[in-house]
Coordinates of N, CA and C in Angstrom, one line a residue:
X2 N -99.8 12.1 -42.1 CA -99.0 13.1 -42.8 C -98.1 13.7 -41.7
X3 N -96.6 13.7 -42.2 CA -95.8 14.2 -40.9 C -96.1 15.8 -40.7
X4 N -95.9 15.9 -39.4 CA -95.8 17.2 -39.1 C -94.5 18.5 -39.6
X5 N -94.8 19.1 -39.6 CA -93.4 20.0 -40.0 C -93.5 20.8 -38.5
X6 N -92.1 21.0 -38.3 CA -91.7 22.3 -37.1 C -91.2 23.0 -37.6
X7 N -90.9 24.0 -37.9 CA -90.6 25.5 -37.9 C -89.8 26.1 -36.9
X8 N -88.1 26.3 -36.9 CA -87.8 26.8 -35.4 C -87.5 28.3 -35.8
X9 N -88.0 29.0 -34.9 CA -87.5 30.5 -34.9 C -86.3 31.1 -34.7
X10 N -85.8 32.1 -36.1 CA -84.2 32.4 -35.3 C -84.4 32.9 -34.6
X11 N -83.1 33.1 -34.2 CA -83.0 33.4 -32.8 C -82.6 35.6 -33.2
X12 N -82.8 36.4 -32.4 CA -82.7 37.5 -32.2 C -81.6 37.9 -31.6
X13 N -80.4 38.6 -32.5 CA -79.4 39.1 -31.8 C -79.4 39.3 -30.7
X14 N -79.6 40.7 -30.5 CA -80.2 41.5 -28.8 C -80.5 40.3 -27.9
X15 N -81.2 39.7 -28.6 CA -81.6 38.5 -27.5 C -80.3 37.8 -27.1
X16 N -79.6 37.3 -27.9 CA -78.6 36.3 -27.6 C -77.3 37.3 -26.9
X17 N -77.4 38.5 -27.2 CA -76.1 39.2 -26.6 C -76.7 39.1 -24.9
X18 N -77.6 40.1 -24.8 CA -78.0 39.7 -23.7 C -78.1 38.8 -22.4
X19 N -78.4 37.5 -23.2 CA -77.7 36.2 -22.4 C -75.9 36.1 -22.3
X20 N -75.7 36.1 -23.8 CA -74.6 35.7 -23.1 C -73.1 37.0 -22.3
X21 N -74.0 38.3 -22.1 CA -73.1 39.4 -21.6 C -72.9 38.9 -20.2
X22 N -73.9 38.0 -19.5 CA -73.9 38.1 -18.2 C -72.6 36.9 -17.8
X23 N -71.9 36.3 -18.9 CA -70.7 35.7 -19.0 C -69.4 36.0 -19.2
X24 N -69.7 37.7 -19.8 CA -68.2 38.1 -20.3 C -66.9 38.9 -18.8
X25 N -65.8 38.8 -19.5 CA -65.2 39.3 -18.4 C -64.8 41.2 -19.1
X26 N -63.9 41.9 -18.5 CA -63.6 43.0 -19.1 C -62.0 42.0 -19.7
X27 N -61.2 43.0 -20.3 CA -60.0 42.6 -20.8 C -58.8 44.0 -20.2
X28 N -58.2 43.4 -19.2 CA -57.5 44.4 -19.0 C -56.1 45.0 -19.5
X29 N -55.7 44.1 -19.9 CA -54.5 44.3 -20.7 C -55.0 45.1 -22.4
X30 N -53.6 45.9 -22.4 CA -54.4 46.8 -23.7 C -53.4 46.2 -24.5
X31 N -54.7 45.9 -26.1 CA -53.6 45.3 -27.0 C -53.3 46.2 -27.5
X32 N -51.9 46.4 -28.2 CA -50.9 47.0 -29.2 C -51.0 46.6 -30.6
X33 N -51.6 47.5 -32.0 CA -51.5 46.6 -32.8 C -50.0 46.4 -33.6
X34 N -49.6 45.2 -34.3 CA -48.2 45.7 -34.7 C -47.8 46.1 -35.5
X35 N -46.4 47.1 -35.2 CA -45.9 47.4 -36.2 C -46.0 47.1 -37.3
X36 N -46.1 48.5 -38.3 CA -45.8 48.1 -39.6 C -44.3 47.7 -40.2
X37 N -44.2 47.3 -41.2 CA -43.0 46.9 -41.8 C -42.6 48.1 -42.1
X38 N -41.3 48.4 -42.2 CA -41.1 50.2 -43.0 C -39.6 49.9 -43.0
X39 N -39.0 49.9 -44.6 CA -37.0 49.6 -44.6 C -36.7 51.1 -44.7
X40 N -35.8 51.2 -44.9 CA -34.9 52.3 -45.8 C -33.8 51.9 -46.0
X41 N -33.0 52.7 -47.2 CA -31.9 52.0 -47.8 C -31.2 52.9 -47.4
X42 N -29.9 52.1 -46.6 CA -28.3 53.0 -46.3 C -27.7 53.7 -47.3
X43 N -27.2 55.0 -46.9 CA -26.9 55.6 -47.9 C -25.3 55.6 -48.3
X44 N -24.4 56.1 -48.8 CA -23.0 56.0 -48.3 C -22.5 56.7 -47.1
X45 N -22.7 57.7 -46.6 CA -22.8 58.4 -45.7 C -23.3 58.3 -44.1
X46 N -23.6 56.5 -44.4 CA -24.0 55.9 -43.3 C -25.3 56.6 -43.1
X47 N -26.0 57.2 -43.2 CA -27.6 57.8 -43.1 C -28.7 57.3 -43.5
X48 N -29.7 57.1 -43.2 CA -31.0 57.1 -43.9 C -32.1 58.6 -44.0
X49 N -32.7 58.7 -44.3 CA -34.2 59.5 -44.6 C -35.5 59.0 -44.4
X50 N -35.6 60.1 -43.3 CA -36.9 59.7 -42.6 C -37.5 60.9 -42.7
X51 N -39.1 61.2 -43.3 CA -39.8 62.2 -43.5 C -38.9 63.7 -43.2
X52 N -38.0 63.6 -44.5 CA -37.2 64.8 -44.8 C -36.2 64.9 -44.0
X53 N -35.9 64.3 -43.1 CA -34.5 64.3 -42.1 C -33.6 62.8 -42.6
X54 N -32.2 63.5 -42.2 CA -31.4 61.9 -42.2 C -31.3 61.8 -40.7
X55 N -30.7 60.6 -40.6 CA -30.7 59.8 -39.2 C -29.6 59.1 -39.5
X56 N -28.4 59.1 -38.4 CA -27.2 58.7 -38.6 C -27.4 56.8 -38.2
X57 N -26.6 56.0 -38.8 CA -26.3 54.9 -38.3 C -24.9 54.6 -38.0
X58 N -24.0 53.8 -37.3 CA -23.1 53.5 -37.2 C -22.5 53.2 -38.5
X59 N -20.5 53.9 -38.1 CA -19.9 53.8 -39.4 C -19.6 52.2 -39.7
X60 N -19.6 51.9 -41.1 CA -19.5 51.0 -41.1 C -20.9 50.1 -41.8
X61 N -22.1 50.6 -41.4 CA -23.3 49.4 -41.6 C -23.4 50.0 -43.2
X62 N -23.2 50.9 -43.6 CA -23.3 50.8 -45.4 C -22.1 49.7 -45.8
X63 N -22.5 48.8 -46.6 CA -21.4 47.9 -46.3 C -21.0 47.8 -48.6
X64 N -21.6 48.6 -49.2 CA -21.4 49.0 -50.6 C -22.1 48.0 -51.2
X65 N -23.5 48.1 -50.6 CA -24.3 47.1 -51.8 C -26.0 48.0 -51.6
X66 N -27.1 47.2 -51.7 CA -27.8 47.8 -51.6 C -28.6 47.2 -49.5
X67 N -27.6 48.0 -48.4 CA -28.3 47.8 -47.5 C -29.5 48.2 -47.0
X68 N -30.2 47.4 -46.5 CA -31.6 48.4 -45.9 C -31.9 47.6 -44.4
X69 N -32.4 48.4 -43.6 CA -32.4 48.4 -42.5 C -34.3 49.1 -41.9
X70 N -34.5 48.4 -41.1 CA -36.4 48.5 -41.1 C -36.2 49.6 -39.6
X71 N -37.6 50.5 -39.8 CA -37.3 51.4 -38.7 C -38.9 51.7 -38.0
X72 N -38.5 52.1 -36.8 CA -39.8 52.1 -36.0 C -40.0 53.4 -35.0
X73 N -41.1 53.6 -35.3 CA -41.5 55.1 -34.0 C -42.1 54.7 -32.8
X74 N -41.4 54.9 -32.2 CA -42.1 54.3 -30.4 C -43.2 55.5 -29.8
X75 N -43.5 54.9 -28.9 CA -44.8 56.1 -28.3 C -43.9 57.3 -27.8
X76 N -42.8 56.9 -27.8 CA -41.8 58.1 -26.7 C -41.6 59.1 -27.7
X77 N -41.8 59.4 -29.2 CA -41.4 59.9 -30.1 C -40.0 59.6 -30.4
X78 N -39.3 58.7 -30.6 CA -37.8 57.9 -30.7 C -38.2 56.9 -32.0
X79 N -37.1 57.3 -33.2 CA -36.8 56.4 -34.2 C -36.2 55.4 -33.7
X80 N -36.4 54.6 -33.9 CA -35.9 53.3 -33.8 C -35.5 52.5 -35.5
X81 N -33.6 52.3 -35.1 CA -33.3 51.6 -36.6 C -32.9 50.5 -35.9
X82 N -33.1 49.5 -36.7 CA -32.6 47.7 -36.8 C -32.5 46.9 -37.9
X83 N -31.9 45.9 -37.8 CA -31.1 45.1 -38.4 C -32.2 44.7 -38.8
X84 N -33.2 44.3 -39.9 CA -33.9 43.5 -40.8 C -33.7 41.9 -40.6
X85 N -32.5 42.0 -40.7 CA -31.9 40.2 -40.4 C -32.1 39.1 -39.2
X86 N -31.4 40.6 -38.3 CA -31.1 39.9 -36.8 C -31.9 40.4 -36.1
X87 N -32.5 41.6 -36.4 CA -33.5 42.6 -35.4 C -32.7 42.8 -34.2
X88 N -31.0 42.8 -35.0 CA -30.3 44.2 -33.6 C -30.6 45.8 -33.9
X89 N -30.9 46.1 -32.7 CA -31.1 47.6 -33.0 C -29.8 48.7 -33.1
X90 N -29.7 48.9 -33.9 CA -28.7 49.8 -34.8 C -28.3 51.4 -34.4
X91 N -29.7 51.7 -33.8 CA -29.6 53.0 -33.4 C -31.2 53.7 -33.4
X92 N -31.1 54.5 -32.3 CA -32.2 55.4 -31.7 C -32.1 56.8 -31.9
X93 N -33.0 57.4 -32.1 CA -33.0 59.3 -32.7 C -33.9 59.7 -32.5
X94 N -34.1 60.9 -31.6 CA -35.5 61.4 -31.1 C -35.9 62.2 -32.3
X95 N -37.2 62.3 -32.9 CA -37.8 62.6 -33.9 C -37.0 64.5 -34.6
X96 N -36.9 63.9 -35.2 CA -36.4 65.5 -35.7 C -38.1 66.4 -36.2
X97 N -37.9 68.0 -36.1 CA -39.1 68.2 -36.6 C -38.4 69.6 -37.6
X98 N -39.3 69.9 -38.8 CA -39.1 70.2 -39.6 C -38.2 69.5 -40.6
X99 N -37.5 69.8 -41.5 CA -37.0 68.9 -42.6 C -35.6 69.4 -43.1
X100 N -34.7 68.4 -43.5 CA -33.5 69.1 -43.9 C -32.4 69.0 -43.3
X101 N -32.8 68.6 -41.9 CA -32.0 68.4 -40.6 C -31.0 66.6 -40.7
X102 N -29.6 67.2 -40.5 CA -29.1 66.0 -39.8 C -28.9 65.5 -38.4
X103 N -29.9 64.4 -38.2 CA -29.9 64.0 -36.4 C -28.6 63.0 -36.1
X104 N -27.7 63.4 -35.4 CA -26.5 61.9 -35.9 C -26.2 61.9 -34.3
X105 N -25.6 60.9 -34.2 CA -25.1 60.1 -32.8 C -23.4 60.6 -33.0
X106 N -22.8 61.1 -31.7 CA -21.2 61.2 -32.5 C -20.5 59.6 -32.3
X107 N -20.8 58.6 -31.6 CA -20.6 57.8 -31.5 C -20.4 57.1 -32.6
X108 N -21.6 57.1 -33.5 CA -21.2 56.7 -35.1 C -20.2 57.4 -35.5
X109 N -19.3 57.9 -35.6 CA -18.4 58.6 -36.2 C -17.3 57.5 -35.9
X110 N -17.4 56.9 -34.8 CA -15.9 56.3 -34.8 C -16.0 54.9 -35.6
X111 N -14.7 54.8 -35.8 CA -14.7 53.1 -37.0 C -14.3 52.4 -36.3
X112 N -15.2 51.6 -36.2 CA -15.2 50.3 -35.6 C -14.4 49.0 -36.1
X113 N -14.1 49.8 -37.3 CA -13.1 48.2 -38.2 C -11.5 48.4 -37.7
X114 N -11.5 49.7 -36.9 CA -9.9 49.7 -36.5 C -9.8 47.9 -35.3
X115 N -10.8 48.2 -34.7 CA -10.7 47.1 -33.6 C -10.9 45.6 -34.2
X116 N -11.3 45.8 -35.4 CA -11.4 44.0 -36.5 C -10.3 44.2 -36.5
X117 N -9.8 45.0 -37.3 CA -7.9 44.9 -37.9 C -7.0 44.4 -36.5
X118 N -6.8 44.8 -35.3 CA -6.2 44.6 -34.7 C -6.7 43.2 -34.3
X119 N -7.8 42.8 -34.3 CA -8.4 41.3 -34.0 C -7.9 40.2 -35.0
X120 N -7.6 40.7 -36.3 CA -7.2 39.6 -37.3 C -5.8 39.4 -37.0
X121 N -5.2 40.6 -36.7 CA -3.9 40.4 -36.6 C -3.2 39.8 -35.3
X122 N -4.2 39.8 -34.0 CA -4.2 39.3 -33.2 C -4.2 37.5 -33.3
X123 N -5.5 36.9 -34.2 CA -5.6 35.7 -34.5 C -4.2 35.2 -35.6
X124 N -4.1 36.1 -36.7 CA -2.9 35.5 -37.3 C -1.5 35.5 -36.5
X125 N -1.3 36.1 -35.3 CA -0.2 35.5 -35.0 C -0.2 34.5 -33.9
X126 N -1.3 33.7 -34.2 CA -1.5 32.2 -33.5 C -1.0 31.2 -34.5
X127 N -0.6 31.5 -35.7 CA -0.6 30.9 -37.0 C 0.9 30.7 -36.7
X128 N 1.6 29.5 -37.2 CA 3.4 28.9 -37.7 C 4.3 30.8 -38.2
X129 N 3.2 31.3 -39.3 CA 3.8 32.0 -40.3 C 2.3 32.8 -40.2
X130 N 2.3 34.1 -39.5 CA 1.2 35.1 -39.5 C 1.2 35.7 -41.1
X131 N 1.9 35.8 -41.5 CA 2.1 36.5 -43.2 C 1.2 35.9 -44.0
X132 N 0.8 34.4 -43.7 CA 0.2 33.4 -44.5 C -1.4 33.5 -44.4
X133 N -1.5 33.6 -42.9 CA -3.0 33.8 -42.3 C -3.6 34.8 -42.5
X134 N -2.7 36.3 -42.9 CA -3.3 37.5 -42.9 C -4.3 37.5 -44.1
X135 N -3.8 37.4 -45.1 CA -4.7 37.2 -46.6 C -6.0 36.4 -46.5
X136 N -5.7 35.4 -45.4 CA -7.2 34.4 -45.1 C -8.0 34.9 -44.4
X137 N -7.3 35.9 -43.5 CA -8.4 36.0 -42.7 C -9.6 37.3 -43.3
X138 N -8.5 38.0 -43.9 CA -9.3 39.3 -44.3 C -10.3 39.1 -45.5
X139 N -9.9 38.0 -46.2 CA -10.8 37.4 -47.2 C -12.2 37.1 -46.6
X140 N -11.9 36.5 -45.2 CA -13.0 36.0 -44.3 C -14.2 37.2 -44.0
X141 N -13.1 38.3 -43.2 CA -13.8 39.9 -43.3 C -14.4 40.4 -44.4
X142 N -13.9 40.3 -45.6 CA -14.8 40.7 -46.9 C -15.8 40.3 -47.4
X143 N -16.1 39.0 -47.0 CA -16.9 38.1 -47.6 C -18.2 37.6 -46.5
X144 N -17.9 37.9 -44.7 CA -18.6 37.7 -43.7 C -18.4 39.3 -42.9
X145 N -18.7 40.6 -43.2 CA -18.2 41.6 -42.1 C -19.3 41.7 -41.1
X146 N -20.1 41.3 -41.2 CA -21.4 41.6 -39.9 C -20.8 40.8 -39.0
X147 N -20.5 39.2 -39.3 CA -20.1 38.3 -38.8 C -18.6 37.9 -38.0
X148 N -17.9 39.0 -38.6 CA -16.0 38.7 -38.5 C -15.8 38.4 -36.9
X149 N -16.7 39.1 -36.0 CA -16.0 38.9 -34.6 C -16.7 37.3 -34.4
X150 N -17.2 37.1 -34.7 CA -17.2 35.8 -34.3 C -16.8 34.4 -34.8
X151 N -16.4 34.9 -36.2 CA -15.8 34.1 -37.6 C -14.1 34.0 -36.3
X152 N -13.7 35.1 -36.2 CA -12.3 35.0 -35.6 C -12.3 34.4 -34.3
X153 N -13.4 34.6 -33.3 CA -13.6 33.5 -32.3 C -13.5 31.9 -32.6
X154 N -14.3 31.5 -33.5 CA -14.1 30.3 -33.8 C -12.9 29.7 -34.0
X155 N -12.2 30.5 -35.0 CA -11.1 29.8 -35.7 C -9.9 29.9 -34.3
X156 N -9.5 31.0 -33.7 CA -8.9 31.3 -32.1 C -9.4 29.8 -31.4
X157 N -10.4 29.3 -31.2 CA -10.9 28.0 -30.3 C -10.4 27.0 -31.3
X158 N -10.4 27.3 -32.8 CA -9.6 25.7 -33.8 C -8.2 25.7 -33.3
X159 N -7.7 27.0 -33.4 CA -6.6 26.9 -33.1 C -5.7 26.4 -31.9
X160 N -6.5 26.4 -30.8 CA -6.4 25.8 -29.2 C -5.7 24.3 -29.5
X161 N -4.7 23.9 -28.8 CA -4.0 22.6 -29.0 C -3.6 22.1 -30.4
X162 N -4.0 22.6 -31.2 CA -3.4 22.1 -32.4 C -2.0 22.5 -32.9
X163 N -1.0 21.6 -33.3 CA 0.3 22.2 -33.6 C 0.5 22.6 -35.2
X164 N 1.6 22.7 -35.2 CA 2.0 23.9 -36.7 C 1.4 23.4 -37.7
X165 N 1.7 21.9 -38.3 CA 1.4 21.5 -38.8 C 0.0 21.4 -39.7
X166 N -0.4 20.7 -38.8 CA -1.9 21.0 -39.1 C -3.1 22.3 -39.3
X167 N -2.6 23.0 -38.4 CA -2.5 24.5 -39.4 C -2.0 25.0 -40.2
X168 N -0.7 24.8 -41.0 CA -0.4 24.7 -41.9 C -0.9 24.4 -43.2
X169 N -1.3 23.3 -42.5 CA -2.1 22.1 -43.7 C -3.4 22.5 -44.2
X170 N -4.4 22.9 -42.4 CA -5.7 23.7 -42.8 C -6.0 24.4 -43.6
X171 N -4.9 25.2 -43.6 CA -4.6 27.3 -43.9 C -4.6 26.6 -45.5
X172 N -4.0 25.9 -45.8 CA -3.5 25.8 -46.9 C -4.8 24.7 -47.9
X173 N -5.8 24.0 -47.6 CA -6.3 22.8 -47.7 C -7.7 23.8 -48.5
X174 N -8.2 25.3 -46.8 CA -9.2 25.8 -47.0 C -8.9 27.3 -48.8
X175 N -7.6 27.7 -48.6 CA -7.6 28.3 -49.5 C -7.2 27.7 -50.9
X176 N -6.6 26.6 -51.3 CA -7.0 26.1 -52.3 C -8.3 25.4 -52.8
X177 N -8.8 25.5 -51.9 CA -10.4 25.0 -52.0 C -11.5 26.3 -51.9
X178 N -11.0 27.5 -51.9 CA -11.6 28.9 -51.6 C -12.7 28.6 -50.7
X179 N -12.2 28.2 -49.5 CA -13.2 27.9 -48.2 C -12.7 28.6 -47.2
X180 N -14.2 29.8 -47.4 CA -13.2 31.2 -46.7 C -14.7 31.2 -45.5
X181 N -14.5 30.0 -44.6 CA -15.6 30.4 -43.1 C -15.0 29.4 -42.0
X182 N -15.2 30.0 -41.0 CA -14.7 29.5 -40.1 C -15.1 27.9 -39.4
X183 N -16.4 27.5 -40.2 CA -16.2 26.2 -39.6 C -16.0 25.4 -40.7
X184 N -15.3 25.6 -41.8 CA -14.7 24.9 -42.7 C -13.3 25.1 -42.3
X185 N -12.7 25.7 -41.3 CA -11.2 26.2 -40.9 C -11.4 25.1 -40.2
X186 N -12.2 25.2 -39.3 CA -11.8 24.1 -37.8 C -12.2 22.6 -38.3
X187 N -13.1 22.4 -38.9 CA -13.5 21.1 -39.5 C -11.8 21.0 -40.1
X188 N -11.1 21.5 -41.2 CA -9.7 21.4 -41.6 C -9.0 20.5 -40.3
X189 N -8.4 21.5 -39.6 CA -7.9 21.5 -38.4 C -8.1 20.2 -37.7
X190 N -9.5 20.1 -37.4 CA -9.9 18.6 -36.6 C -9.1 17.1 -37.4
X191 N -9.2 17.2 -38.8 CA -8.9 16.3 -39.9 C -7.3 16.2 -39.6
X192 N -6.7 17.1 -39.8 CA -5.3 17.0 -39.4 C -4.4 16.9 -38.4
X193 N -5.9 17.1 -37.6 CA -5.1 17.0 -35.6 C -4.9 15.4 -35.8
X194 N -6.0 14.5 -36.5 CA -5.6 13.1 -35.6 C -4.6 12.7 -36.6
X195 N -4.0 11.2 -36.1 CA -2.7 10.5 -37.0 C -3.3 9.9 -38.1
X196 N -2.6 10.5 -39.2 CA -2.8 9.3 -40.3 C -2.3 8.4 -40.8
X197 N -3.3 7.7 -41.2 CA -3.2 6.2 -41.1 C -1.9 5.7 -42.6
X198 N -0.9 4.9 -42.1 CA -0.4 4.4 -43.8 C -1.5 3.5 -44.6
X199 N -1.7 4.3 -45.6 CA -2.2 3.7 -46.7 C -1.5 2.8 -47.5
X200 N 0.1 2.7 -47.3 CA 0.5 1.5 -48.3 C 0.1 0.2 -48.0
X201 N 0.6 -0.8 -48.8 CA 0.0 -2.0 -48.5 C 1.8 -2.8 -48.5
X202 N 2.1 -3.2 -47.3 CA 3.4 -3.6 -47.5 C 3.6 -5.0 -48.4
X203 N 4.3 -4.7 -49.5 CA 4.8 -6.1 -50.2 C 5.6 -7.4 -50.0
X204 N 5.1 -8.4 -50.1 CA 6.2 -9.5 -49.5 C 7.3 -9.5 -50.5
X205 N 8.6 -9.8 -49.3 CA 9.7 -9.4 -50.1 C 10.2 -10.3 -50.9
X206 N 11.1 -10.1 -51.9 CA 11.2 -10.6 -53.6 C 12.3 -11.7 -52.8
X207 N 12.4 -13.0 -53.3 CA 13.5 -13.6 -53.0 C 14.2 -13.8 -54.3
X208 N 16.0 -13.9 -54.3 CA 16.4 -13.3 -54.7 C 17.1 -15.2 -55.5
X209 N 17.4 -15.5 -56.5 CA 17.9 -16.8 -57.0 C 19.5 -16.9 -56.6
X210 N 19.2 -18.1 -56.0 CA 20.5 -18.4 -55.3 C 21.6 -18.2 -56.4
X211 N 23.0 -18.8 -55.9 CA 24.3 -18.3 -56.5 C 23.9 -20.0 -57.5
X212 N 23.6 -21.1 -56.6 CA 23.1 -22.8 -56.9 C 21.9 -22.7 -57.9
X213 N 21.7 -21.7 -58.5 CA 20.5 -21.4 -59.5 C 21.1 -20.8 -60.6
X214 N 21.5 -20.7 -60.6 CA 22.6 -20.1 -62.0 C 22.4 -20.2 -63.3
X215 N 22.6 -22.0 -63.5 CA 21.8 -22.1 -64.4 C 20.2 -22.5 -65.0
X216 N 19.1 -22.2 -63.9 CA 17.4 -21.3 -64.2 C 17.8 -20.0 -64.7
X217 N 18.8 -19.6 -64.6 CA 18.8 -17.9 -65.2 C 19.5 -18.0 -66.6
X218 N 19.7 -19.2 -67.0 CA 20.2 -19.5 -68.1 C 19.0 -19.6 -69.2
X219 N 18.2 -20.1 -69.0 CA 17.9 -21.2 -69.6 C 16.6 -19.9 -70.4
X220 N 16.1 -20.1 -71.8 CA 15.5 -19.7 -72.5 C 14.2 -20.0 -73.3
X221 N 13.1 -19.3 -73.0 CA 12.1 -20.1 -73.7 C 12.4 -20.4 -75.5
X222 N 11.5 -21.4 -76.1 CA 11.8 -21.8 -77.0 C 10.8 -21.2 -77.9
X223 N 11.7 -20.7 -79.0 CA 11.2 -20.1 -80.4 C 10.7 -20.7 -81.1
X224 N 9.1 -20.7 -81.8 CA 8.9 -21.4 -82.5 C 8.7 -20.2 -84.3
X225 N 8.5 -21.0 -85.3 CA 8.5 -20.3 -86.1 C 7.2 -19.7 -86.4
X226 N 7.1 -19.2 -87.2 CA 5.7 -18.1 -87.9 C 4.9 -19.4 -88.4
X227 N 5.5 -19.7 -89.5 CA 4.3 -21.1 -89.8 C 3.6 -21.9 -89.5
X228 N 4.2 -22.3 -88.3 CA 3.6 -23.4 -87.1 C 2.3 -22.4 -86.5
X229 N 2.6 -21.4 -86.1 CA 1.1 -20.4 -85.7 C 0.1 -20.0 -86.8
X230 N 0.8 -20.3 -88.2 CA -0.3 -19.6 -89.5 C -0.7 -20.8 -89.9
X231 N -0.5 -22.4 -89.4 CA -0.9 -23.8 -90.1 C -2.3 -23.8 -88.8
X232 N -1.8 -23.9 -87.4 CA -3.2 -24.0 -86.3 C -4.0 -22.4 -86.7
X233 N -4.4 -21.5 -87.1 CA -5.2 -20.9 -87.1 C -5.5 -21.0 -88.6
X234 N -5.3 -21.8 -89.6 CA -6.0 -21.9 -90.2 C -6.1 -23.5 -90.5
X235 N -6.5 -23.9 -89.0 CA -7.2 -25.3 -88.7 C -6.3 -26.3 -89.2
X236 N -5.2 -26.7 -89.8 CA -4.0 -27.2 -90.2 C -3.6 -28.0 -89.0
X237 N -2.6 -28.9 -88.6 CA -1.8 -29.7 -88.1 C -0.7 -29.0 -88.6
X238 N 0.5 -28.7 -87.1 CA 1.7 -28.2 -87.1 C 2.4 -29.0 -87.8

């Protein structure tokens, strides 16, 4: 008859015991992380944080529904950022009590005066700046977080390329409503190299001598209706 064994568990206390004489300490202190926390821009460039607004740079309400994630450091400092990019937008030492506006005067100034002078700066790299202005600012409407670098790009398409093909670009991407900058330079590249002729050259027609005269006379021969209505209905002409 087999034997049966029986093993005993094992006893916590017991086991910590053994294995404490293994552990190390941890010196580094963990941090746990941040919670998530948005708020939505208001028109006034502000948000609301426990009964205070907090100014952001003019400009980041951009007339839709923006929101921007914010954080409290140990220093007692709001911290606002970009959701997207996690640029930091702006810092405000805690306001206390309620009702209060905390604002940076820095935010005050508009920063789209120095876009405007940047578009207008790129469109007169253009044949006809008049032409580029409407493209570019379409570009600004449609990319504004992005514009200084949208206008970098297209400034580097523009490098060595002549009128033409700018021309052509300017003209290629807005009837195609292709309003980003690397559909501008992709344009650009297409038109910088030479194009190829697509015709296919024809051999030339020789012309019947003056000794041919009468080949240009001569006339095929008529036959009548009947002769074609006797063979299709199986008849002899």
């Amino acid at each position: 008859m087999p034997r049966c064994i029986i093993q005993r568990k094992k006893i916590p206390a017991e086991v910590f015991a053994l294995e404490r004489e293994h552990l190390r300490p941890v010196h580094t202190k963990i941090n746990p992380l941040p919670s998530s926390i948005t708020r939505t821009v208001r028109k006034d460039n502000t948000i609301w944080y426990e009964g205070n607004r907090y100014s952001v740079p003019l400009g980041t309400y951009d007339g839709i529904d923006k929101r921007v994630g914010i954080q409290v450091t140990e220093a007692s400092q709001l911290k606002i950022y970009d959701v997207e990019t996690g640029q930091v937008l702006a810092e405000h030492p805690l306001g206390s009590g309620s009702g209060k506006l905390i604002q940076n005067t820095n935010h005050k100034r508009d920063r789209t005066k120095g876009i405007a002078a940047y578009i207008q700066t790129v469109a007169e790299a253009f044949p006809v700046p008049e032409t580029a202005v409407p493209f570019l600012h379409e570009i600004y409407k449609r990319k504004p977080r992005y514009i200084r670098d949208q206008l970098q790009l297209i400034g580097r398409a523009l490098e060595g390329a002549d009128s033409k093909a700018m021309e052509k670009a300017l003209h290629y991407c807005v009837k195609h409503r292709l309003y980003r900058a690397t559909d501008f330079a992709d344009a650009v590249e297409h038109y910088k190299r030479p194009q190829q002729q697509t015709s296919v050259s024809q051999p030339p027609v020789k012309p019947l001598m003056d000794t041919d005269t009468k080949k240009r006379q001569v006339k095929p021969q008529v036959r009548d209706f009947s002769a074609y209505k006797a063979i299709l209905s199986g008849g002899q002409r």
